[in-house]
Amino acid sequence: MLLAIPNVLTAEQIAESRRIIEAAEWVDGRITAGHQGTHVKRNQQLRPECPSARQVGETIVKALTANPLFLSSALPLYIMPPMFNRYADGQVFGTHVDGAMRLMPNGQRIRTDISCTLFLAAPEEYDGGELVVRDTYGSKSVKLPAGHAILYPSTSLHQVTPVTRGARLCSFFWVQSMIRDDARRALLFDMDVAIQRLAAEHPTNPSVIQLTGVYHNLLRQWTEV
Ligand code: NI
């Protein structure tokens, strides 16, 4: 499931986040690339341990964990501390698949079920820089307003097209979901959306309770924690 989460950050949070990270030290993005990534990755990143990255990362995680659409669609168990990248001057990240496991700063390993990109620059600020995600229905090109995030299955092949004008500034991170399988997670999300709508329109309908029970019992069946 490819899902946009609008307005994760407010305009004020974006401006403040950019002020902090733009003043930090940017390094070659290959520092965090795996074997496959080093050949196709050309960008800049903040070091994961950089205090500016940590500070803005905390703002992002706080905003996400208060966002009902994110919680309902990702069903997060662990969220990797957000990292930051910048593409300019033709920089690019060729087609790749994200590594299955990542090491958290506390030494814990997390499985990457969902890949997330949070856009910090407005689309008008740069040309190119589309995130292209390939799935069974074909390729989808994504370029969202600043403050919006895109979630996509970490199993998918994806790329960032060359940035030919301006700079593309994003945060990126991974989620280990309580539900490993993307199809099951998508079913639960659809069901949650339908229940919420039914509950809003017909709050006393007994089906609301019954369907809520089905939702939670499916979650109990499928959750891996
Ligand atoms: Ni990737």
PDB file of N, CA and C in Angstrom, residues 117-220:
ATOM      1  N   THR A 117       9.012   8.565   3.576  1.00  0.00           N
ATOM      2  CA  THR A 117       9.711   9.787   3.165  1.00  0.00           C
ATOM      3  C   THR A 117       8.840  10.967   3.551  1.00  0.00           C
ATOM      4  N   LEU A 118       9.414  11.893   4.299  1.00  0.00           N
ATOM      5  CA  LEU A 118       8.706  13.119   4.671  1.00  0.00           C
ATOM      6  C   LEU A 118       9.365  14.267   3.920  1.00  0.00           C
ATOM      7  N   PHE A 119       8.602  14.944   3.097  1.00  0.00           N
ATOM      8  CA  PHE A 119       9.142  16.022   2.267  1.00  0.00           C
ATOM      9  C   PHE A 119       9.286  17.303   3.097  1.00  0.00           C
ATOM     10  N   LEU A 120      10.465  17.923   3.002  1.00  0.00           N
ATOM     11  CA  LEU A 120      10.719  19.157   3.753  1.00  0.00           C
ATOM     12  C   LEU A 120      10.899  20.370   2.842  1.00  0.00           C
ATOM     13  N   ALA A 121      10.968  20.122   1.531  1.00  0.00           N
ATOM     14  CA  ALA A 121      11.047  21.219   0.557  1.00  0.00           C
ATOM     15  C   ALA A 121       9.778  21.193  -0.293  1.00  0.00           C
ATOM     16  N   ALA A 122       9.312  22.357  -0.691  1.00  0.00           N
ATOM     17  CA  ALA A 122       8.123  22.435  -1.540  1.00  0.00           C
ATOM     18  C   ALA A 122       8.483  21.957  -2.952  1.00  0.00           C
ATOM     19  N   PRO A 123       7.538  21.345  -3.670  1.00  0.00           N
ATOM     20  CA  PRO A 123       7.819  20.834  -5.020  1.00  0.00           C
ATOM     21  C   PRO A 123       8.328  21.918  -5.970  1.00  0.00           C
ATOM     22  N   GLU A 124       7.923  23.180  -5.733  1.00  0.00           N
ATOM     23  CA  GLU A 124       8.347  24.273  -6.621  1.00  0.00           C
ATOM     24  C   GLU A 124       9.824  24.614  -6.435  1.00  0.00           C
ATOM     25  N   GLU A 125      10.419  24.160  -5.344  1.00  0.00           N
ATOM     26  CA  GLU A 125      11.810  24.524  -5.063  1.00  0.00           C
ATOM     27  C   GLU A 125      12.818  23.734  -5.884  1.00  0.00           C
ATOM     28  N   TYR A 126      12.355  22.626  -6.501  1.00  0.00           N
ATOM     29  CA  TYR A 126      13.323  21.795  -7.240  1.00  0.00           C
ATOM     30  C   TYR A 126      12.642  21.093  -8.409  1.00  0.00           C
ATOM     31  N   ASP A 127      13.448  20.758  -9.408  1.00  0.00           N
ATOM     32  CA  ASP A 127      12.974  19.952 -10.536  1.00  0.00           C
ATOM     33  C   ASP A 127      13.548  18.547 -10.386  1.00  0.00           C
ATOM     34  N   GLY A 128      12.778  17.574 -10.814  1.00  0.00           N
ATOM     35  CA  GLY A 128      13.188  16.172 -10.636  1.00  0.00           C
ATOM     36  C   GLY A 128      12.952  15.767  -9.187  1.00  0.00           C
ATOM     37  N   GLY A 129      13.734  14.767  -8.738  1.00  0.00           N
ATOM     38  CA  GLY A 129      13.612  14.358  -7.338  1.00  0.00           C
ATOM     39  C   GLY A 129      12.333  13.616  -7.010  1.00  0.00           C
ATOM     40  N   GLU A 130      11.688  13.040  -8.048  1.00  0.00           N
ATOM     41  CA  GLU A 130      10.500  12.225  -7.756  1.00  0.00           C
ATOM     42  C   GLU A 130      10.917  10.908  -7.107  1.00  0.00           C
ATOM     43  N   LEU A 131      10.141  10.484  -6.131  1.00  0.00           N
ATOM     44  CA  LEU A 131      10.303   9.136  -5.600  1.00  0.00           C
ATOM     45  C   LEU A 131       9.445   8.232  -6.474  1.00  0.00           C
ATOM     46  N   VAL A 132      10.065   7.266  -7.129  1.00  0.00           N
ATOM     47  CA  VAL A 132       9.316   6.364  -8.005  1.00  0.00           C
ATOM     48  C   VAL A 132       9.295   4.983  -7.360  1.00  0.00           C
ATOM     49  N   VAL A 133       8.098   4.531  -7.023  1.00  0.00           N
ATOM     50  CA  VAL A 133       7.926   3.244  -6.335  1.00  0.00           C
ATOM     51  C   VAL A 133       7.267   2.273  -7.299  1.00  0.00           C
ATOM     52  N   ARG A 134       7.886   1.108  -7.421  1.00  0.00           N
ATOM     53  CA  ARG A 134       7.379   0.108  -8.352  1.00  0.00           C
ATOM     54  C   ARG A 134       6.620  -0.950  -7.557  1.00  0.00           C
ATOM     55  N   ASP A 135       5.407  -1.222  -7.932  1.00  0.00           N
ATOM     56  CA  ASP A 135       4.714  -2.347  -7.300  1.00  0.00           C
ATOM     57  C   ASP A 135       4.029  -3.182  -8.373  1.00  0.00           C
ATOM     58  N   THR A 136       3.179  -4.094  -7.961  1.00  0.00           N
ATOM     59  CA  THR A 136       2.582  -5.028  -8.922  1.00  0.00           C
ATOM     60  C   THR A 136       1.676  -4.323  -9.920  1.00  0.00           C
ATOM     61  N   TYR A 137       1.234  -3.105  -9.594  1.00  0.00           N
ATOM     62  CA  TYR A 137       0.370  -2.360 -10.521  1.00  0.00           C
ATOM     63  C   TYR A 137       1.164  -1.421 -11.418  1.00  0.00           C
ATOM     64  N   GLY A 138       2.471  -1.448 -11.332  1.00  0.00           N
ATOM     65  CA  GLY A 138       3.295  -0.553 -12.136  1.00  0.00           C
ATOM     66  C   GLY A 138       4.027   0.440 -11.262  1.00  0.00           C
ATOM     67  N   SER A 139       4.559   1.508 -11.892  1.00  0.00           N
ATOM     68  CA  SER A 139       5.345   2.488 -11.141  1.00  0.00           C
ATOM     69  C   SER A 139       4.496   3.695 -10.788  1.00  0.00           C
ATOM     70  N   LYS A 140       4.757   4.227  -9.621  1.00  0.00           N
ATOM     71  CA  LYS A 140       4.040   5.413  -9.175  1.00  0.00           C
ATOM     72  C   LYS A 140       5.073   6.465  -8.802  1.00  0.00           C
ATOM     73  N   SER A 141       4.869   7.678  -9.317  1.00  0.00           N
ATOM     74  CA  SER A 141       5.810   8.760  -9.075  1.00  0.00           C
ATOM     75  C   SER A 141       5.239   9.695  -8.011  1.00  0.00           C
ATOM     76  N   VAL A 142       6.050  10.012  -7.009  1.00  0.00           N
ATOM     77  CA  VAL A 142       5.543  10.773  -5.860  1.00  0.00           C
ATOM     78  C   VAL A 142       6.416  11.986  -5.588  1.00  0.00           C
ATOM     79  N   LYS A 143       5.759  13.136  -5.472  1.00  0.00           N
ATOM     80  CA  LYS A 143       6.443  14.373  -5.100  1.00  0.00           C
ATOM     81  C   LYS A 143       5.412  15.204  -4.336  1.00  0.00           C
ATOM     82  N   LEU A 144       5.558  15.303  -3.046  1.00  0.00           N
ATOM     83  CA  LEU A 144       4.494  15.867  -2.214  1.00  0.00           C
ATOM     84  C   LEU A 144       4.872  17.241  -1.663  1.00  0.00           C
ATOM     85  N   PRO A 145       3.859  18.005  -1.234  1.00  0.00           N
ATOM     86  CA  PRO A 145       4.137  19.293  -0.587  1.00  0.00           C
ATOM     87  C   PRO A 145       4.969  19.107   0.691  1.00  0.00           C
ATOM     88  N   ALA A 146       5.663  20.159   1.088  1.00  0.00           N
ATOM     89  CA  ALA A 146       6.455  20.098   2.322  1.00  0.00           C
ATOM     90  C   ALA A 146       5.537  19.796   3.506  1.00  0.00           C
ATOM     91  N   GLY A 147       6.012  18.911   4.377  1.00  0.00           N
ATOM     92  CA  GLY A 147       5.228  18.531   5.559  1.00  0.00           C
ATOM     93  C   GLY A 147       4.406  17.282   5.357  1.00  0.00           C
ATOM     94  N   HIS A 148       4.285  16.817   4.091  1.00  0.00           N
ATOM     95  CA  HIS A 148       3.528  15.594   3.812  1.00  0.00           C
ATOM     96  C   HIS A 148       4.496  14.404   3.740  1.00  0.00           C
ATOM     97  N   ALA A 149       3.984  13.234   4.101  1.00  0.00           N
ATOM     98  CA  ALA A 149       4.818  12.027   4.073  1.00  0.00           C
ATOM     99  C   ALA A 149       4.190  10.990   3.148  1.00  0.00           C
ATOM    100  N   ILE A 150       5.031  10.121   2.617  1.00  0.00           N
ATOM    101  CA  ILE A 150       4.546   8.975   1.840  1.00  0.00           C
ATOM    102  C   ILE A 150       5.043   7.702   2.521  1.00  0.00           C
ATOM    103  N   LEU A 151       4.142   6.733   2.658  1.00  0.00           N
ATOM    104  CA  LEU A 151       4.504   5.423   3.201  1.00  0.00           C
ATOM    105  C   LEU A 151       4.393   4.409   2.072  1.00  0.00           C
ATOM    106  N   TYR A 152       5.366   3.516   1.975  1.00  0.00           N
ATOM    107  CA  TYR A 152       5.298   2.457   0.959  1.00  0.00           C
ATOM    108  C   TYR A 152       5.984   1.214   1.492  1.00  0.00           C
ATOM    109  N   PRO A 153       5.615   0.047   0.940  1.00  0.00           N
ATOM    110  CA  PRO A 153       6.191  -1.190   1.479  1.00  0.00           C
ATOM    111  C   PRO A 153       7.701  -1.238   1.240  1.00  0.00           C
ATOM    112  N   SER A 154       8.449  -1.598   2.251  1.00  0.00           N
ATOM    113  CA  SER A 154       9.908  -1.648   2.106  1.00  0.00           C
ATOM    114  C   SER A 154      10.340  -2.753   1.154  1.00  0.00           C
ATOM    115  N   THR A 155       9.436  -3.625   0.801  1.00  0.00           N
ATOM    116  CA  THR A 155       9.742  -4.697  -0.145  1.00  0.00           C
ATOM    117  C   THR A 155       9.805  -4.184  -1.581  1.00  0.00           C
ATOM    118  N   SER A 156       9.322  -2.960  -1.830  1.00  0.00           N
ATOM    119  CA  SER A 156       9.233  -2.501  -3.223  1.00  0.00           C
ATOM    120  C   SER A 156      10.545  -1.927  -3.733  1.00  0.00           C
ATOM    121  N   LEU A 157      10.773  -2.110  -5.031  1.00  0.00           N
ATOM    122  CA  LEU A 157      11.885  -1.441  -5.698  1.00  0.00           C
ATOM    123  C   LEU A 157      11.525   0.026  -5.840  1.00  0.00           C
ATOM    124  N   HIS A 158      12.488   0.908  -5.600  1.00  0.00           N
ATOM    125  CA  HIS A 158      12.190   2.331  -5.731  1.00  0.00           C
ATOM    126  C   HIS A 158      13.454   3.099  -6.077  1.00  0.00           C
ATOM    127  N   GLN A 159      13.264   4.347  -6.468  1.00  0.00           N
ATOM    128  CA  GLN A 159      14.395   5.201  -6.842  1.00  0.00           C
ATOM    129  C   GLN A 159      14.016   6.659  -6.623  1.00  0.00           C
ATOM    130  N   VAL A 160      15.020   7.520  -6.575  1.00  0.00           N
ATOM    131  CA  VAL A 160      14.797   8.963  -6.584  1.00  0.00           C
ATOM    132  C   VAL A 160      15.429   9.480  -7.869  1.00  0.00           C
ATOM    133  N   THR A 161      14.624  10.159  -8.698  1.00  0.00           N
ATOM    134  CA  THR A 161      15.123  10.623  -9.996  1.00  0.00           C
ATOM    135  C   THR A 161      16.055  11.834  -9.797  1.00  0.00           C
ATOM    136  N   PRO A 162      16.927  12.112 -10.771  1.00  0.00           N
ATOM    137  CA  PRO A 162      17.915  13.184 -10.592  1.00  0.00           C
ATOM    138  C   PRO A 162      17.263  14.542 -10.315  1.00  0.00           C
ATOM    139  N   VAL A 163      17.857  15.290  -9.409  1.00  0.00           N
ATOM    140  CA  VAL A 163      17.399  16.652  -9.113  1.00  0.00           C
ATOM    141  C   VAL A 163      18.194  17.595 -10.012  1.00  0.00           C
ATOM    142  N   THR A 164      17.503  18.248 -10.929  1.00  0.00           N
ATOM    143  CA  THR A 164      18.182  19.040 -11.957  1.00  0.00           C
ATOM    144  C   THR A 164      18.154  20.536 -11.676  1.00  0.00           C
ATOM    145  N   ARG A 165      17.350  20.955 -10.682  1.00  0.00           N
ATOM    146  CA  ARG A 165      17.341  22.370 -10.263  1.00  0.00           C
ATOM    147  C   ARG A 165      16.968  22.411  -8.794  1.00  0.00           C
ATOM    148  N   GLY A 166      17.607  23.306  -8.039  1.00  0.00           N
ATOM    149  CA  GLY A 166      17.254  23.477  -6.629  1.00  0.00           C
ATOM    150  C   GLY A 166      17.696  22.283  -5.803  1.00  0.00           C
ATOM    151  N   ALA A 167      17.095  22.126  -4.638  1.00  0.00           N
ATOM    152  CA  ALA A 167      17.482  21.038  -3.739  1.00  0.00           C
ATOM    153  C   ALA A 167      16.241  20.382  -3.154  1.00  0.00           C
ATOM    154  N   ARG A 168      16.311  19.058  -3.113  1.00  0.00           N
ATOM    155  CA  ARG A 168      15.237  18.257  -2.505  1.00  0.00           C
ATOM    156  C   ARG A 168      15.705  17.866  -1.109  1.00  0.00           C
ATOM    157  N   LEU A 169      14.948  18.288  -0.128  1.00  0.00           N
ATOM    158  CA  LEU A 169      15.303  18.035   1.268  1.00  0.00           C
ATOM    159  C   LEU A 169      14.207  17.158   1.877  1.00  0.00           C
ATOM    160  N   CYS A 170      14.593  16.036   2.424  1.00  0.00           N
ATOM    161  CA  CYS A 170      13.601  15.102   2.986  1.00  0.00           C
ATOM    162  C   CYS A 170      14.115  14.476   4.261  1.00  0.00           C
ATOM    163  N   SER A 171      13.169  13.973   5.023  1.00  0.00           N
ATOM    164  CA  SER A 171      13.515  13.046   6.094  1.00  0.00           C
ATOM    165  C   SER A 171      13.080  11.665   5.621  1.00  0.00           C
ATOM    166  N   PHE A 172      13.832  10.644   6.006  1.00  0.00           N
ATOM    167  CA  PHE A 172      13.439   9.280   5.637  1.00  0.00           C
ATOM    168  C   PHE A 172      13.685   8.369   6.823  1.00  0.00           C
ATOM    169  N   PHE A 173      12.842   7.371   6.940  1.00  0.00           N
ATOM    170  CA  PHE A 173      12.957   6.458   8.086  1.00  0.00           C
ATOM    171  C   PHE A 173      12.114   5.217   7.816  1.00  0.00           C
ATOM    172  N   TRP A 174      12.245   4.254   8.688  1.00  0.00           N
ATOM    173  CA  TRP A 174      11.530   2.981   8.507  1.00  0.00           C
ATOM    174  C   TRP A 174      10.695   2.676   9.741  1.00  0.00           C
ATOM    175  N   VAL A 175       9.684   1.852   9.496  1.00  0.00           N
ATOM    176  CA  VAL A 175       8.805   1.413  10.578  1.00  0.00           C
ATOM    177  C   VAL A 175       8.779  -0.109  10.591  1.00  0.00           C
ATOM    178  N   GLN A 176       8.945  -0.687  11.774  1.00  0.00           N
ATOM    179  CA  GLN A 176       8.582  -2.102  11.930  1.00  0.00           C
ATOM    180  C   GLN A 176       7.149  -2.104  12.419  1.00  0.00           C
ATOM    181  N   SER A 177       6.283  -2.711  11.643  1.00  0.00           N
ATOM    182  CA  SER A 177       4.858  -2.699  11.971  1.00  0.00           C
ATOM    183  C   SER A 177       4.510  -3.897  12.849  1.00  0.00           C
ATOM    184  N   MET A 178       3.431  -3.766  13.598  1.00  0.00           N
ATOM    185  CA  MET A 178       2.898  -4.919  14.339  1.00  0.00           C
ATOM    186  C   MET A 178       2.424  -5.985  13.362  1.00  0.00           C
ATOM    187  N   ILE A 179       2.114  -5.537  12.103  1.00  0.00           N
ATOM    188  CA  ILE A 179       1.649  -6.444  11.050  1.00  0.00           C
ATOM    189  C   ILE A 179       2.688  -6.441   9.942  1.00  0.00           C
ATOM    190  N   ARG A 180       3.432  -7.547   9.840  1.00  0.00           N
ATOM    191  CA  ARG A 180       4.543  -7.615   8.879  1.00  0.00           C
ATOM    192  C   ARG A 180       4.052  -7.543   7.430  1.00  0.00           C
ATOM    193  N   ASP A 181       2.942  -8.228   7.147  1.00  0.00           N
ATOM    194  CA  ASP A 181       2.477  -8.393   5.776  1.00  0.00           C
ATOM    195  C   ASP A 181       1.701  -7.169   5.289  1.00  0.00           C
ATOM    196  N   ASP A 182       2.120  -6.639   4.152  1.00  0.00           N
ATOM    197  CA  ASP A 182       1.516  -5.410   3.625  1.00  0.00           C
ATOM    198  C   ASP A 182       0.033  -5.603   3.289  1.00  0.00           C
ATOM    199  N   ALA A 183      -0.332  -6.748   2.733  1.00  0.00           N
ATOM    200  CA  ALA A 183      -1.725  -6.983   2.340  1.00  0.00           C
ATOM    201  C   ALA A 183      -2.629  -7.035   3.576  1.00  0.00           C
ATOM    202  N   ARG A 184      -2.170  -7.698   4.624  1.00  0.00           N
ATOM    203  CA  ARG A 184      -2.959  -7.761   5.864  1.00  0.00           C
ATOM    204  C   ARG A 184      -3.098  -6.379   6.490  1.00  0.00           C
ATOM    205  N   ARG A 185      -1.994  -5.639   6.456  1.00  0.00           N
ATOM    206  CA  ARG A 185      -2.019  -4.285   7.029  1.00  0.00           C
ATOM    207  C   ARG A 185      -3.000  -3.406   6.265  1.00  0.00           C
ATOM    208  N   ALA A 186      -3.023  -3.567   4.932  1.00  0.00           N
ATOM    209  CA  ALA A 186      -3.942  -2.779   4.101  1.00  0.00           C
ATOM    210  C   ALA A 186      -5.403  -3.150   4.390  1.00  0.00           C
ATOM    211  N   LEU A 187      -5.664  -4.445   4.625  1.00  0.00           N
ATOM    212  CA  LEU A 187      -7.025  -4.877   4.958  1.00  0.00           C
ATOM    213  C   LEU A 187      -7.485  -4.260   6.279  1.00  0.00           C
ATOM    214  N   LEU A 188      -6.603  -4.297   7.268  1.00  0.00           N
ATOM    215  CA  LEU A 188      -6.956  -3.732   8.574  1.00  0.00           C
ATOM    216  C   LEU A 188      -7.208  -2.232   8.468  1.00  0.00           C
ATOM    217  N   PHE A 189      -6.396  -1.570   7.652  1.00  0.00           N
ATOM    218  CA  PHE A 189      -6.576  -0.126   7.473  1.00  0.00           C
ATOM    219  C   PHE A 189      -7.921   0.168   6.809  1.00  0.00           C
ATOM    220  N   ASP A 190      -8.244  -0.567   5.748  1.00  0.00           N
ATOM    221  CA  ASP A 190      -9.538  -0.384   5.074  1.00  0.00           C
ATOM    222  C   ASP A 190     -10.689  -0.593   6.046  1.00  0.00           C
ATOM    223  N   MET A 191     -10.550  -1.625   6.851  1.00  0.00           N
ATOM    224  CA  MET A 191     -11.614  -1.945   7.790  1.00  0.00           C
ATOM    225  C   MET A 191     -11.758  -0.856   8.844  1.00  0.00           C
ATOM    226  N   ASP A 192     -10.639  -0.361   9.321  1.00  0.00           N
ATOM    227  CA  ASP A 192     -10.655   0.708  10.321  1.00  0.00           C
ATOM    228  C   ASP A 192     -11.338   1.956   9.758  1.00  0.00           C
ATOM    229  N   VAL A 193     -10.995   2.300   8.528  1.00  0.00           N
ATOM    230  CA  VAL A 193     -11.600   3.482   7.882  1.00  0.00           C
ATOM    231  C   VAL A 193     -13.120   3.296   7.778  1.00  0.00           C
ATOM    232  N   ALA A 194     -13.548   2.094   7.361  1.00  0.00           N
ATOM    233  CA  ALA A 194     -14.981   1.828   7.197  1.00  0.00           C
ATOM    234  C   ALA A 194     -15.706   1.874   8.543  1.00  0.00           C
ATOM    235  N   ILE A 195     -15.076   1.322   9.579  1.00  0.00           N
ATOM    236  CA  ILE A 195     -15.702   1.331  10.916  1.00  0.00           C
ATOM    237  C   ILE A 195     -15.835   2.764  11.429  1.00  0.00           C
ATOM    238  N   GLN A 196     -14.776   3.550  11.230  1.00  0.00           N
ATOM    239  CA  GLN A 196     -14.828   4.950  11.693  1.00  0.00           C
ATOM    240  C   GLN A 196     -15.966   5.699  11.011  1.00  0.00           C
ATOM    241  N   ARG A 197     -16.131   5.450   9.719  1.00  0.00           N
ATOM    242  CA  ARG A 197     -17.184   6.132   8.965  1.00  0.00           C
ATOM    243  C   ARG A 197     -18.569   5.686   9.445  1.00  0.00           C
ATOM    244  N   LEU A 198     -18.714   4.385   9.615  1.00  0.00           N
ATOM    245  CA  LEU A 198     -19.989   3.841  10.096  1.00  0.00           C
ATOM    246  C   LEU A 198     -20.315   4.390  11.487  1.00  0.00           C
ATOM    247  N   ALA A 199     -19.303   4.436  12.348  1.00  0.00           N
ATOM    248  CA  ALA A 199     -19.510   4.912  13.723  1.00  0.00           C
ATOM    249  C   ALA A 199     -19.902   6.387  13.740  1.00  0.00           C
ATOM    250  N   ALA A 200     -19.359   7.158  12.789  1.00  0.00           N
ATOM    251  CA  ALA A 200     -19.689   8.590  12.732  1.00  0.00           C
ATOM    252  C   ALA A 200     -21.116   8.799  12.212  1.00  0.00           C
ATOM    253  N   GLU A 201     -21.510   7.970  11.238  1.00  0.00           N
ATOM    254  CA  GLU A 201     -22.822   8.168  10.610  1.00  0.00           C
ATOM    255  C   GLU A 201     -23.951   7.471  11.375  1.00  0.00           C
ATOM    256  N   HIS A 202     -23.635   6.320  11.969  1.00  0.00           N
ATOM    257  CA  HIS A 202     -24.667   5.540  12.677  1.00  0.00           C
ATOM    258  C   HIS A 202     -24.094   5.045  14.010  1.00  0.00           C
ATOM    259  N   PRO A 203     -23.889   5.958  14.960  1.00  0.00           N
ATOM    260  CA  PRO A 203     -23.170   5.582  16.191  1.00  0.00           C
ATOM    261  C   PRO A 203     -23.845   4.461  16.998  1.00  0.00           C
ATOM    262  N   THR A 204     -25.170   4.322  16.859  1.00  0.00           N
ATOM    263  CA  THR A 204     -25.844   3.317  17.700  1.00  0.00           C
ATOM    264  C   THR A 204     -26.048   1.989  16.973  1.00  0.00           C
ATOM    265  N   ASN A 205     -25.613   1.906  15.726  1.00  0.00           N
ATOM    266  CA  ASN A 205     -25.786   0.661  14.970  1.00  0.00           C
ATOM    267  C   ASN A 205     -24.953  -0.459  15.620  1.00  0.00           C
ATOM    268  N   PRO A 206     -25.601  -1.588  15.968  1.00  0.00           N
ATOM    269  CA  PRO A 206     -24.852  -2.672  16.637  1.00  0.00           C
ATOM    270  C   PRO A 206     -23.702  -3.229  15.795  1.00  0.00           C
ATOM    271  N   SER A 207     -23.752  -3.014  14.483  1.00  0.00           N
ATOM    272  CA  SER A 207     -22.655  -3.498  13.628  1.00  0.00           C
ATOM    273  C   SER A 207     -21.327  -2.807  13.962  1.00  0.00           C
ATOM    274  N   VAL A 208     -21.429  -1.600  14.517  1.00  0.00           N
ATOM    275  CA  VAL A 208     -20.188  -0.889  14.878  1.00  0.00           C
ATOM    276  C   VAL A 208     -19.406  -1.713  15.902  1.00  0.00           C
ATOM    277  N   ILE A 209     -20.100  -2.199  16.907  1.00  0.00           N
ATOM    278  CA  ILE A 209     -19.418  -2.979  17.949  1.00  0.00           C
ATOM    279  C   ILE A 209     -18.935  -4.313  17.383  1.00  0.00           C
ATOM    280  N   GLN A 210     -19.781  -4.937  16.576  1.00  0.00           N
ATOM    281  CA  GLN A 210     -19.414  -6.248  16.019  1.00  0.00           C
ATOM    282  C   GLN A 210     -18.178  -6.129  15.117  1.00  0.00           C
ATOM    283  N   LEU A 211     -18.195  -5.117  14.239  1.00  0.00           N
ATOM    284  CA  LEU A 211     -17.067  -4.951  13.327  1.00  0.00           C
ATOM    285  C   LEU A 211     -15.799  -4.522  14.073  1.00  0.00           C
ATOM    286  N   THR A 212     -15.968  -3.715  15.112  1.00  0.00           N
ATOM    287  CA  THR A 212     -14.808  -3.334  15.931  1.00  0.00           C
ATOM    288  C   THR A 212     -14.206  -4.586  16.575  1.00  0.00           C
ATOM    289  N   GLY A 213     -15.077  -5.486  16.989  1.00  0.00           N
ATOM    290  CA  GLY A 213     -14.600  -6.765  17.546  1.00  0.00           C
ATOM    291  C   GLY A 213     -13.830  -7.563  16.518  1.00  0.00           C
ATOM    292  N   VAL A 214     -14.351  -7.619  15.296  1.00  0.00           N
ATOM    293  CA  VAL A 214     -13.660  -8.359  14.227  1.00  0.00           C
ATOM    294  C   VAL A 214     -12.283  -7.728  13.973  1.00  0.00           C
ATOM    295  N   TYR A 215     -12.248  -6.408  13.919  1.00  0.00           N
ATOM    296  CA  TYR A 215     -10.972  -5.706  13.692  1.00  0.00           C
ATOM    297  C   TYR A 215      -9.947  -6.115  14.746  1.00  0.00           C
ATOM    298  N   HIS A 216     -10.352  -6.021  16.008  1.00  0.00           N
ATOM    299  CA  HIS A 216      -9.387  -6.319  17.073  1.00  0.00           C
ATOM    300  C   HIS A 216      -9.013  -7.795  17.120  1.00  0.00           C
ATOM    301  N   ASN A 217      -9.954  -8.655  16.771  1.00  0.00           N
ATOM    302  CA  ASN A 217      -9.624 -10.083  16.786  1.00  0.00           C
ATOM    303  C   ASN A 217      -8.697 -10.460  15.628  1.00  0.00           C
ATOM    304  N   LEU A 218      -8.850  -9.777  14.501  1.00  0.00           N
ATOM    305  CA  LEU A 218      -7.889  -9.986  13.404  1.00  0.00           C
ATOM    306  C   LEU A 218      -6.504  -9.474  13.810  1.00  0.00           C
ATOM    307  N   LEU A 219      -6.503  -8.307  14.451  1.00  0.00           N
ATOM    308  CA  LEU A 219      -5.231  -7.733  14.911  1.00  0.00           C
ATOM    309  C   LEU A 219      -4.540  -8.704  15.885  1.00  0.00           C
ATOM    310  N   ARG A 220      -5.337  -9.288  16.767  1.00  0.00           N
ATOM    311  CA  ARG A 220      -4.789 -10.262  17.728  1.00  0.00           C
ATOM    312  C   ARG A 220      -4.216 -11.480  17.012  1.00  0.00           C
TER     313      ARG A 220
END
